[in-house]
Amino acid sequence: RYSSMKDYLSELDKETKKALETFYGFSEGKSKVRRSVEEWNGTGSDFFKQIPLLKFEDFSRTATDLRSGQKRKIEGSVFHKDSSIVNSGDSNDIIGFQLCDANNSSDCALYTFSSGVNAIQEWYKLHYMNIMAQIPLETKEKLSYSADDLLLTCFFDGLSCDKRHFTRFHHPLHGNCYTFNSGESGTVLSTSTGGSEYGLQLVLYIDEADYNPFLVTSTGAKIIVHDQNEYPFIEDIGTEIETAAATSIGMHFTRSRKLSKPYSDCTETGADIPVENLYNKSYSLQICLHSCFQKAMVDSCGCAQYAQPLPAGAEYCNYKKNPNWMYCYYRLHEKFVKEQLGCQQICKDACSFKEWALTTSIAQWPSTVSEDWMLRVLSWDKGQKLNKKLNKTDLANLMVFYKDLNERFISENPANTLVILLSNFGGQLGLWMSCSVVCVIEIVEVFFIDSLSIVMRRQWQKAKKWWNGRKRDRSGKPPQAGDTERQGHDNPVCIDEDLPTFNTALRLPLPQDSPLPRTPPPNYSTLRLETAFTEQLPDTLEVGRH
């Protein structure tokens, strides 16, 4: 609530209005400004004198202080941030501010903007974070909107709902935000069917008159659809809804899964990423990048940036304790954008993630014929807390629903695995070479198993021959003649290098001075008849007589 924060922002608002009056001639008249809280007395104005808004003419080094109107020479690097917003002043006029190192006044950086709107918003946001970092969290939650203030009507799956179904979390810049169906109570609501009647239907109270005019320049609300275990980066990917309109958001749910190493460089749970998760939610690339930058901020600047979660043992930056943090933050953010901090190289995409494809449609609400009675009824319902009649620009109608309950699942599968590779290899062999698995096994047997057995057999024969020769050398006995006879002979007639066949070997003459090779008869005991039959059988004798 801007009305609740005016005591803390009085000095900042006064300086901002002074800059607008000096440069643009804008003046709201002499409006009464509240006195600031005791702990803010005298601390703001001195700091604003050190970092004032400056006007540059035609990219020159001479700048005009928008607060005092004095001109001075500016030194340091210039960082120009272009804007898509049309410049509200002369095209040659550039607005910006200068940040210098508190320990080295000659080390300065100049940040310029092509639009005065962007320059004033960035300058205001910078000081706003300084102030909010020094206010306790409990106080900031009390100064923000409650769920009762925000919700006028609520329906889900055709049944009424209320603030008990919403969970609060505090956004550093925008105050209290609320999550429907967060699951923190242990119960997760589910819809029974698709269609707008069975989704979430809300009428939100948008108190446009209580907006901070310098921090937020648009009217409405911002929502995001996310899983219960995901952190809502509502500033990055939120969807804005209008006031005085009915916004219908139809959803399609998609679950995606990518293959991890060696197919891609994604991470399953983020446990292999050397960056602490500061959000206490499931891993995502955005969580890793924000956590990595916050860690670098604490290491380099000695304090944490206010817009991100606070690491353990650290405290948020403010100009009282850390007068150099602004210069350090902008220098560090410049390295982060140029991917020089190493965060983009360390952080990886998640292998599994969920997506909600949103289709948005808008209609005028309430209609002309129903506007009168509807605003009267809603004003009556909120009459105990509001002292004014509601206007349609203070209301926003929202419907979020599933178009259908079909879950789409996208997964990656490897194009080739070991089984597929062997199958393709065998199919190609069978197609072009008529080979099968048996053929491959036979080839392996011939070239590997048989060759190995032949080599082993030859090695065994050599080893046996060597062992027999060693035994003879030890005993001192000459080789016997019988051994020589059983050995083969070289035929000097056979001079061909090819080995003879069986028929050609029979025709070869025997070598001279060599005994005739012969084969000794088998020494079988069964062939000795004299030992088998010691006496002649009687029947053989009778046959012999005839």
Coordinates of C-alpha atoms in Angstrom, one line a residue:
R1 CA 0.0 0.0 0.0
Y2 CA 1.5 3.3 -1.1
S3 CA -0.5 5.2 1.6
S4 CA 1.1 3.0 4.3
M5 CA 4.6 3.5 2.9
K6 CA 4.6 7.3 2.5
D7 CA 6.3 7.8 5.8
Y8 CA 9.2 5.8 4.7
L9 CA 9.3 7.2 1.1
S10 CA 8.7 10.9 1.8
E11 CA 12.3 12.0 1.2
L12 CA 12.6 9.8 -1.9
D13 CA 9.3 11.1 -3.4
K14 CA 10.3 14.7 -2.6
E15 CA 13.6 14.3 -4.5
T16 CA 11.8 12.6 -7.5
K17 CA 9.3 15.3 -7.8
K18 CA 12.1 17.9 -7.6
A19 CA 13.8 16.2 -10.5
L20 CA 10.6 16.1 -12.6
E21 CA 10.0 19.8 -11.9
T22 CA 13.6 20.8 -12.8
F23 CA 13.8 18.9 -16.1
Y24 CA 10.3 18.6 -17.4
G25 CA 8.6 21.6 -15.7
F26 CA 6.2 19.2 -14.1
S27 CA 4.7 20.3 -10.8
E28 CA 1.7 19.1 -8.7
G29 CA 1.6 22.2 -6.7
K30 CA 2.8 22.5 -3.2
S31 CA 1.4 19.3 -1.8
K32 CA 1.8 18.5 1.8
V33 CA 4.4 15.8 2.5
R34 CA 4.3 13.8 5.7
R35 CA 7.1 13.8 8.1
S36 CA 9.4 10.8 7.9
V37 CA 9.8 8.2 10.6
E38 CA 12.4 9.1 13.2
E39 CA 15.1 6.6 12.0
W40 CA 14.9 8.1 8.5
N41 CA 15.4 11.8 9.5
G42 CA 18.4 13.3 7.8
T43 CA 19.6 10.1 6.2
G44 CA 18.0 10.4 2.8
S45 CA 18.8 13.9 1.6
D46 CA 22.6 13.6 2.0
F47 CA 22.6 10.3 0.1
F48 CA 20.5 11.8 -2.8
K49 CA 23.0 14.6 -3.1
Q50 CA 25.8 12.1 -3.7
I51 CA 23.9 10.3 -6.5
P52 CA 21.5 12.8 -8.2
L53 CA 19.8 12.5 -11.5
L54 CA 21.8 14.2 -14.3
K55 CA 21.0 15.6 -17.7
F56 CA 23.5 15.3 -20.6
E57 CA 23.4 17.3 -23.8
D58 CA 24.4 15.5 -27.0
F59 CA 26.5 12.8 -25.3
S60 CA 28.9 15.4 -23.9
R61 CA 30.8 15.0 -20.7
T62 CA 29.1 18.0 -19.2
A63 CA 26.0 17.2 -17.1
T64 CA 23.4 19.3 -15.3
D65 CA 22.4 18.3 -11.8
L66 CA 18.6 18.1 -11.9
R67 CA 18.3 18.8 -8.2
S68 CA 20.5 21.9 -8.0
G69 CA 20.6 22.9 -11.7
Q70 CA 24.4 23.2 -11.6
K71 CA 26.7 21.9 -14.4
R72 CA 29.7 19.8 -13.7
K73 CA 32.3 17.7 -15.6
I74 CA 31.7 13.9 -15.6
E75 CA 34.4 11.3 -15.7
G76 CA 34.2 7.6 -16.0
S77 CA 32.9 4.8 -18.3
V78 CA 29.5 5.4 -20.0
F79 CA 26.9 2.7 -20.1
H80 CA 23.9 3.7 -22.3
K81 CA 20.7 1.7 -21.9
D82 CA 18.4 2.2 -24.9
S83 CA 14.7 2.1 -24.4
S84 CA 11.8 1.2 -26.6
I85 CA 9.7 4.0 -24.9
V86 CA 9.5 7.2 -26.8
N87 CA 11.7 9.9 -25.4
S88 CA 9.6 12.5 -23.6
G89 CA 12.1 15.3 -24.0
D90 CA 14.4 16.7 -26.6
S91 CA 16.1 14.0 -28.6
N92 CA 19.5 15.5 -27.7
D93 CA 18.8 15.3 -24.0
I94 CA 19.9 12.2 -22.1
I95 CA 19.0 11.4 -18.5
G96 CA 21.2 9.2 -16.2
F97 CA 23.1 9.0 -13.0
Q98 CA 26.7 8.5 -11.9
L99 CA 28.0 5.8 -9.5
C100 CA 31.4 6.0 -8.1
D101 CA 33.5 3.7 -5.9
A102 CA 33.3 4.8 -2.3
N103 CA 36.9 3.8 -1.8
N104 CA 38.2 5.5 -5.1
S105 CA 36.3 8.6 -6.2
S106 CA 38.1 8.6 -9.5
D107 CA 36.6 5.2 -10.4
C108 CA 33.1 6.1 -11.7
A109 CA 30.5 4.7 -14.1
L110 CA 27.9 6.7 -15.8
Y111 CA 24.5 5.1 -16.6
T112 CA 22.4 6.9 -19.2
F113 CA 18.9 6.3 -20.6
S114 CA 17.4 7.5 -23.9
S115 CA 14.0 8.0 -22.0
G116 CA 13.5 10.1 -18.9
V117 CA 10.7 7.7 -17.9
N118 CA 13.2 4.7 -17.7
A119 CA 15.9 6.8 -16.0
I120 CA 13.6 8.1 -13.2
Q121 CA 12.1 4.6 -12.6
E122 CA 15.5 3.0 -12.4
W123 CA 16.8 5.7 -10.1
Y124 CA 13.7 5.5 -7.9
K125 CA 13.8 1.6 -7.8
L126 CA 17.5 1.8 -6.7
H127 CA 16.7 4.0 -3.7
Y128 CA 13.5 2.1 -3.0
M129 CA 15.4 -1.1 -2.5
N130 CA 17.8 0.8 -0.1
I131 CA 14.9 1.8 2.0
M132 CA 12.9 -1.5 2.0
A133 CA 16.0 -3.5 2.9
Q134 CA 16.1 -1.7 6.3
I135 CA 12.4 -2.4 7.2
P136 CA 11.7 -5.7 9.0
L137 CA 9.7 -8.3 7.1
E138 CA 6.9 -8.4 9.6
T139 CA 6.3 -4.7 9.2
K140 CA 6.3 -4.9 5.4
E141 CA 3.8 -7.7 5.5
K142 CA 1.4 -5.6 7.6
L143 CA 1.8 -2.6 5.3
S144 CA 0.8 -4.8 2.3
Y145 CA -2.6 -6.0 1.1
S146 CA -4.2 -9.0 2.9
A147 CA -6.0 -11.8 1.2
D148 CA -9.3 -10.4 2.6
D149 CA -8.6 -7.1 0.9
L150 CA -7.6 -8.6 -2.4
L151 CA -10.4 -11.1 -2.9
L152 CA -14.0 -10.1 -3.5
T153 CA -15.4 -13.4 -4.8
C154 CA -13.9 -16.9 -5.3
F155 CA -15.1 -20.1 -6.9
F156 CA -13.2 -23.3 -7.8
D157 CA -14.7 -26.4 -9.4
G158 CA -18.2 -25.0 -8.9
L159 CA -17.7 -24.5 -5.2
S160 CA -17.1 -21.4 -3.1
C161 CA -13.5 -20.7 -1.8
D162 CA -12.0 -18.1 0.4
K163 CA -8.7 -16.8 1.9
R164 CA -8.0 -20.1 3.6
H165 CA -7.2 -21.6 0.2
F166 CA -4.5 -18.9 -0.5
T167 CA -1.0 -18.9 0.9
R168 CA 0.9 -15.7 1.3
F169 CA 4.5 -15.0 0.2
H170 CA 6.2 -11.7 0.3
H171 CA 7.6 -10.2 -2.9
P172 CA 10.5 -7.8 -2.3
L173 CA 9.3 -5.1 -4.6
H174 CA 5.5 -5.5 -4.8
G175 CA 4.6 -6.7 -1.3
N176 CA 2.2 -9.6 -0.5
C177 CA 1.4 -12.1 -3.2
Y178 CA -0.9 -15.1 -2.8
T179 CA -0.8 -18.6 -4.1
F180 CA -3.9 -20.6 -4.7
N181 CA -3.7 -24.4 -4.0
S182 CA -0.1 -24.3 -2.8
G183 CA -0.4 -27.6 -1.0
E184 CA 1.3 -26.3 2.1
S185 CA -1.7 -27.3 4.2
G186 CA -1.3 -30.9 3.1
T187 CA -4.3 -30.9 0.7
V188 CA -4.1 -30.3 -3.1
L189 CA -7.3 -29.4 -4.8
S190 CA -8.1 -30.9 -8.2
T191 CA -10.7 -30.1 -10.8
S192 CA -13.3 -32.7 -11.9
T193 CA -13.6 -31.7 -15.5
G194 CA -12.4 -29.2 -18.1
G195 CA -14.1 -25.9 -18.9
S196 CA -14.4 -22.5 -17.5
E197 CA -17.2 -23.4 -15.1
Y198 CA -14.9 -25.9 -13.3
G199 CA -11.9 -23.7 -13.0
L200 CA -10.8 -20.9 -10.7
Q201 CA -13.1 -17.8 -10.9
L202 CA -12.0 -14.6 -9.0
V203 CA -13.0 -11.0 -8.7
L204 CA -10.0 -9.0 -7.5
Y205 CA -10.0 -5.6 -5.8
I206 CA -7.4 -3.4 -7.6
D207 CA -7.0 -0.3 -5.6
E208 CA -5.6 1.9 -8.3
A209 CA -5.6 5.1 -6.3
D210 CA -3.2 3.5 -3.8
Y211 CA -0.5 2.6 -6.4
N212 CA 3.0 3.9 -6.1
P213 CA 3.2 6.4 -9.0
F214 CA 7.0 6.0 -9.5
L215 CA 7.4 2.3 -9.0
V216 CA 4.5 0.9 -11.0
T217 CA 3.1 2.6 -14.1
S218 CA 0.5 0.0 -15.2
T219 CA -2.8 -1.0 -13.6
G220 CA -4.0 -4.5 -13.1
A221 CA -2.7 -7.7 -11.6
K222 CA -0.1 -10.2 -12.6
I223 CA -0.6 -14.0 -12.3
I224 CA 1.5 -17.1 -13.0
V225 CA 0.5 -20.8 -13.2
H226 CA 3.1 -23.1 -11.7
D227 CA 3.6 -26.4 -9.9
Q228 CA 3.5 -26.6 -6.1
N229 CA 7.2 -27.3 -6.0
E230 CA 8.2 -24.5 -8.3
Y231 CA 9.0 -20.9 -7.4
P232 CA 6.9 -18.3 -9.1
F233 CA 9.1 -15.8 -11.0
I234 CA 6.2 -13.6 -11.5
E235 CA 8.2 -10.6 -12.8
D236 CA 9.9 -12.7 -15.5
I237 CA 7.1 -14.8 -16.9
G238 CA 3.9 -13.5 -15.3
T239 CA 0.7 -12.8 -17.3
E240 CA -0.9 -9.4 -16.7
I241 CA -4.7 -9.0 -16.5
E242 CA -6.6 -5.8 -17.0
T243 CA -9.0 -3.9 -14.8
A244 CA -12.7 -3.4 -15.9
A245 CA -12.4 -6.6 -18.0
A246 CA -13.0 -10.3 -17.7
T247 CA -9.9 -12.3 -18.5
S248 CA -10.3 -16.0 -19.4
I249 CA -7.1 -18.1 -19.4
G250 CA -7.4 -21.6 -20.9
M251 CA -4.6 -24.0 -20.2
H252 CA -3.0 -27.1 -21.7
F253 CA -0.7 -29.1 -19.4
T254 CA 2.5 -30.6 -20.9
R255 CA 5.1 -32.7 -19.1
S256 CA 8.5 -32.8 -20.8
R257 CA 11.5 -34.9 -20.1
K258 CA 14.9 -34.8 -21.8
L259 CA 17.7 -37.3 -21.8
S260 CA 20.6 -36.6 -19.5
K261 CA 24.3 -37.4 -20.3
P262 CA 25.6 -38.4 -22.7
Y263 CA 22.7 -37.2 -24.9
S264 CA 22.4 -33.7 -23.4
D265 CA 23.9 -31.5 -20.7
C266 CA 20.8 -31.2 -18.5
T267 CA 20.6 -32.1 -14.7
E268 CA 18.1 -34.3 -13.0
T269 CA 17.8 -32.7 -9.6
G270 CA 20.5 -30.0 -9.6
A271 CA 22.5 -31.8 -7.0
D272 CA 25.5 -31.9 -9.4
I273 CA 25.4 -28.0 -9.8
P274 CA 27.9 -26.3 -7.4
V275 CA 25.4 -23.5 -6.6
E276 CA 23.3 -23.4 -3.4
N277 CA 19.5 -23.3 -4.0
L278 CA 18.3 -20.2 -2.1
Y279 CA 14.6 -20.6 -3.0
N280 CA 13.9 -24.0 -1.3
K281 CA 12.0 -25.2 -4.3
S282 CA 12.7 -27.7 -7.0
Y283 CA 15.6 -26.9 -9.3
S284 CA 15.2 -24.8 -12.4
L285 CA 17.5 -22.8 -14.6
Q286 CA 16.2 -19.4 -13.3
I287 CA 16.7 -20.5 -9.7
C288 CA 20.3 -21.4 -10.4
L289 CA 21.0 -18.2 -12.2
H290 CA 19.5 -16.0 -9.5
S291 CA 21.2 -18.0 -6.7
C292 CA 24.6 -17.8 -8.5
F293 CA 24.3 -14.0 -8.9
Q294 CA 23.3 -13.6 -5.3
K295 CA 26.3 -15.6 -4.2
A296 CA 28.6 -13.5 -6.3
M297 CA 27.0 -10.4 -4.9
V298 CA 27.7 -11.5 -1.3
D299 CA 31.3 -12.5 -2.2
S300 CA 32.1 -9.3 -4.1
C301 CA 30.1 -6.6 -2.4
G302 CA 29.8 -8.0 1.1
C303 CA 26.0 -7.9 1.1
A304 CA 23.0 -9.4 -0.6
Q305 CA 20.8 -7.8 -3.3
Y306 CA 17.3 -7.0 -2.0
A307 CA 15.2 -8.5 -4.8
Q308 CA 16.5 -12.0 -4.2
P309 CA 16.4 -14.4 -1.2
L310 CA 18.9 -13.9 1.5
P311 CA 21.8 -16.4 1.9
A312 CA 22.6 -17.8 5.3
G313 CA 24.9 -15.4 7.3
A314 CA 24.4 -12.5 5.0
E315 CA 22.3 -9.3 5.2
Y316 CA 20.7 -7.1 2.6
C317 CA 22.6 -4.1 1.2
N318 CA 21.8 -0.6 2.3
Y319 CA 23.6 2.7 2.0
K320 CA 24.1 2.9 5.8
K321 CA 26.2 -0.2 6.2
N322 CA 27.3 -0.6 2.6
P323 CA 27.9 2.8 1.0
N324 CA 29.6 1.1 -2.0
W325 CA 27.0 -1.5 -2.8
M326 CA 25.3 0.3 -5.7
Y327 CA 28.5 0.7 -7.7
C328 CA 29.4 -2.8 -6.9
Y329 CA 26.0 -4.1 -7.9
Y330 CA 25.9 -2.4 -11.3
R331 CA 29.4 -3.5 -12.1
L332 CA 28.6 -7.1 -11.1
H333 CA 25.3 -7.0 -13.1
E334 CA 27.2 -5.8 -16.1
K335 CA 29.4 -8.9 -15.9
F336 CA 26.4 -11.1 -15.4
V337 CA 24.7 -9.9 -18.5
K338 CA 27.9 -10.3 -20.6
E339 CA 28.2 -13.9 -19.2
Q340 CA 31.5 -13.1 -17.5
L341 CA 30.6 -14.3 -14.0
G342 CA 30.4 -18.0 -15.1
C343 CA 26.8 -18.5 -14.0
Q344 CA 25.6 -19.3 -17.5
Q345 CA 28.3 -21.8 -17.8
I346 CA 27.7 -23.5 -14.5
C347 CA 23.8 -23.6 -14.5
K348 CA 22.1 -26.2 -16.7
D349 CA 18.6 -26.8 -17.9
A350 CA 16.5 -29.2 -15.9
C351 CA 15.8 -32.6 -17.5
S352 CA 12.2 -32.7 -16.3
F353 CA 9.9 -29.8 -16.3
K354 CA 6.2 -28.9 -16.6
E355 CA 4.6 -26.3 -18.8
W356 CA 1.2 -24.7 -19.0
A357 CA 0.3 -23.3 -22.4
L358 CA -2.0 -20.4 -21.8
T359 CA -4.6 -19.0 -24.2
T360 CA -5.9 -15.6 -23.1
S361 CA -9.2 -13.9 -24.1
I362 CA -10.6 -10.6 -22.8
A363 CA -14.1 -9.2 -22.6
Q364 CA -15.5 -6.0 -21.2
W365 CA -16.7 -6.4 -17.7
P366 CA -19.0 -5.5 -16.1
S367 CA -21.4 -4.8 -19.0
T368 CA -23.1 -1.5 -19.3
V369 CA -26.5 -2.9 -18.3
S370 CA -25.2 -4.8 -15.3
E371 CA -22.6 -2.4 -14.1
D372 CA -24.8 -0.4 -11.8
W373 CA -26.3 -3.2 -9.7
M374 CA -23.1 -5.3 -9.6
L375 CA -21.0 -2.4 -8.3
R376 CA -23.6 -1.7 -5.7
V377 CA -23.6 -5.3 -4.4
L378 CA -19.9 -5.6 -4.4
S379 CA -19.6 -2.2 -2.6
W380 CA -22.1 -3.4 0.0
D381 CA -20.2 -6.7 0.6
K382 CA -17.0 -4.6 1.2
G383 CA -18.8 -1.7 2.9
Q384 CA -17.5 -2.6 6.3
K385 CA -13.9 -2.1 5.2
L386 CA -14.2 0.4 2.4
N387 CA -15.5 3.9 2.8
K388 CA -16.1 4.5 -0.9
K389 CA -18.2 3.2 -3.7
L390 CA -16.3 0.8 -6.0
N391 CA -15.5 1.8 -9.5
K392 CA -15.1 -0.8 -12.3
T393 CA -11.5 0.3 -12.8
D394 CA -10.9 -1.0 -9.3
L395 CA -12.0 -4.5 -10.2
A396 CA -10.6 -7.4 -12.3
N397 CA -12.5 -10.6 -13.2
L398 CA -10.3 -13.6 -13.7
M399 CA -11.1 -17.2 -14.9
V400 CA -8.3 -19.8 -15.1
F401 CA -9.3 -23.3 -16.3
Y402 CA -8.2 -26.4 -18.2
K403 CA -9.5 -26.6 -21.7
D404 CA -9.4 -30.4 -21.3
L405 CA -7.9 -32.9 -18.8
N406 CA -5.5 -34.5 -21.3
E407 CA -1.9 -34.5 -20.2
R408 CA 0.6 -34.2 -22.9
F409 CA 3.9 -36.0 -22.3
I410 CA 7.0 -35.2 -24.4
S411 CA 10.0 -37.4 -23.9
E412 CA 13.3 -38.0 -25.7
N413 CA 14.5 -41.5 -26.7
P414 CA 17.9 -42.4 -28.0
A415 CA 17.9 -42.9 -31.8
N416 CA 20.5 -45.8 -31.5
T417 CA 21.2 -48.1 -28.6
L418 CA 23.4 -51.1 -28.4
V419 CA 20.5 -53.5 -29.1
I420 CA 19.4 -51.4 -32.1
L421 CA 23.0 -51.2 -33.4
L422 CA 23.5 -55.0 -33.3
S423 CA 20.1 -55.5 -34.9
N424 CA 20.9 -53.1 -37.7
F425 CA 24.4 -54.7 -38.2
G426 CA 23.0 -58.2 -38.4
G427 CA 20.2 -57.1 -40.8
Q428 CA 22.7 -55.5 -43.1
L429 CA 25.0 -58.6 -43.0
G430 CA 22.0 -60.8 -43.8
L431 CA 20.8 -58.6 -46.6
W432 CA 24.1 -58.0 -48.4
M433 CA 26.3 -61.0 -47.4
S434 CA 23.7 -63.6 -46.5
C435 CA 25.3 -63.9 -43.1
S436 CA 23.5 -64.9 -39.9
V437 CA 24.5 -65.2 -36.3
V438 CA 25.7 -68.8 -36.9
C439 CA 28.0 -67.5 -39.7
V440 CA 29.5 -64.9 -37.5
I441 CA 30.1 -67.5 -34.8
E442 CA 31.9 -69.8 -37.3
I443 CA 34.1 -66.9 -38.4
V444 CA 35.0 -66.1 -34.9
E445 CA 35.7 -69.8 -34.2
V446 CA 38.0 -70.1 -37.3
F447 CA 39.9 -67.0 -36.9
F448 CA 40.3 -66.8 -33.2
I449 CA 39.5 -70.1 -31.4
D450 CA 41.2 -72.4 -34.0
S451 CA 44.2 -70.1 -34.4
L452 CA 44.6 -70.0 -30.7
S453 CA 44.4 -73.7 -30.3
I454 CA 47.1 -74.2 -33.1
V455 CA 49.4 -71.8 -31.4
M456 CA 48.9 -73.3 -28.0
R457 CA 49.5 -76.8 -29.4
R458 CA 52.8 -75.8 -31.0
Q459 CA 53.9 -74.1 -27.9
W460 CA 53.0 -77.3 -25.9
Q461 CA 55.1 -79.5 -28.3
K462 CA 58.0 -77.2 -28.0
A463 CA 57.8 -77.1 -24.3
K464 CA 57.5 -80.9 -24.1
K465 CA 60.5 -81.4 -26.4
W466 CA 62.5 -79.0 -24.4
W467 CA 61.6 -80.8 -21.2
N468 CA 62.5 -84.2 -22.6
G469 CA 65.9 -82.9 -23.8
R470 CA 66.5 -81.4 -20.3
K471 CA 65.8 -84.8 -18.7
R472 CA 68.2 -86.6 -21.0
D473 CA 70.9 -84.0 -20.3
R474 CA 70.5 -84.6 -16.6
S475 CA 70.6 -88.4 -16.8
G476 CA 73.5 -88.5 -19.3
K477 CA 71.8 -91.3 -21.4
P478 CA 72.2 -91.1 -25.2
P479 CA 69.0 -91.3 -27.3
Q480 CA 67.9 -94.9 -28.1
A481 CA 67.8 -96.4 -31.6
G482 CA 64.1 -97.0 -31.4
D483 CA 63.5 -93.4 -31.0
T484 CA 65.5 -92.6 -34.1
E485 CA 63.5 -95.2 -36.2
R486 CA 60.3 -93.7 -35.2
Q487 CA 61.4 -90.2 -36.2
G488 CA 60.6 -88.8 -39.7
H489 CA 63.2 -88.4 -42.5
D490 CA 63.9 -85.6 -44.9
N491 CA 63.8 -86.8 -48.5
P492 CA 66.5 -85.0 -50.5
V493 CA 64.6 -85.8 -53.7
C494 CA 61.7 -83.6 -52.6
I495 CA 63.0 -80.2 -53.5
D496 CA 59.6 -78.5 -54.0
E497 CA 58.6 -76.1 -51.3
D498 CA 55.0 -77.4 -51.3
L499 CA 54.3 -80.4 -49.1
P500 CA 53.7 -83.7 -51.0
T501 CA 50.3 -85.3 -51.2
F502 CA 49.7 -89.0 -50.3
N503 CA 50.0 -90.3 -53.8
T504 CA 53.1 -88.3 -54.7
A505 CA 54.8 -89.4 -51.4
L506 CA 54.4 -93.1 -52.4
R507 CA 56.4 -92.5 -55.6
L508 CA 59.3 -90.7 -54.0
P509 CA 62.5 -92.8 -53.7
L510 CA 63.8 -93.6 -50.3
P511 CA 66.9 -91.7 -49.1
Q512 CA 70.1 -93.6 -49.4
D513 CA 71.7 -95.3 -46.4
S514 CA 68.5 -95.3 -44.4
P515 CA 66.6 -98.3 -43.1
L516 CA 63.2 -99.1 -44.6
P517 CA 60.6 -97.5 -42.5
R518 CA 58.2 -99.9 -41.1
T519 CA 55.3 -99.9 -38.8
P520 CA 55.5 -102.3 -35.8
P521 CA 52.6 -104.6 -35.3
P522 CA 50.2 -103.8 -32.5
N523 CA 51.1 -105.3 -29.2
Y524 CA 47.7 -106.6 -28.2
S525 CA 47.4 -109.4 -25.7
T526 CA 44.2 -110.7 -27.3
L527 CA 46.1 -111.6 -30.5
R528 CA 48.2 -114.1 -28.6
L529 CA 46.2 -117.4 -29.3
E530 CA 48.6 -119.6 -27.4
T531 CA 47.7 -118.0 -24.2
A532 CA 44.0 -117.8 -25.0
F533 CA 43.5 -121.5 -26.0
T534 CA 45.7 -123.8 -24.0
E535 CA 44.1 -127.1 -25.3
Q536 CA 42.3 -128.1 -28.4
L537 CA 38.6 -128.3 -28.1
P538 CA 37.0 -131.8 -28.5
D539 CA 34.6 -130.8 -31.4
T540 CA 37.6 -129.7 -33.5
L541 CA 39.1 -133.0 -33.1
E542 CA 36.0 -134.8 -34.3
V543 CA 35.8 -132.6 -37.4
G544 CA 39.4 -133.4 -38.2
R545 CA 38.8 -137.1 -38.1
H546 CA 36.1 -136.9 -40.7

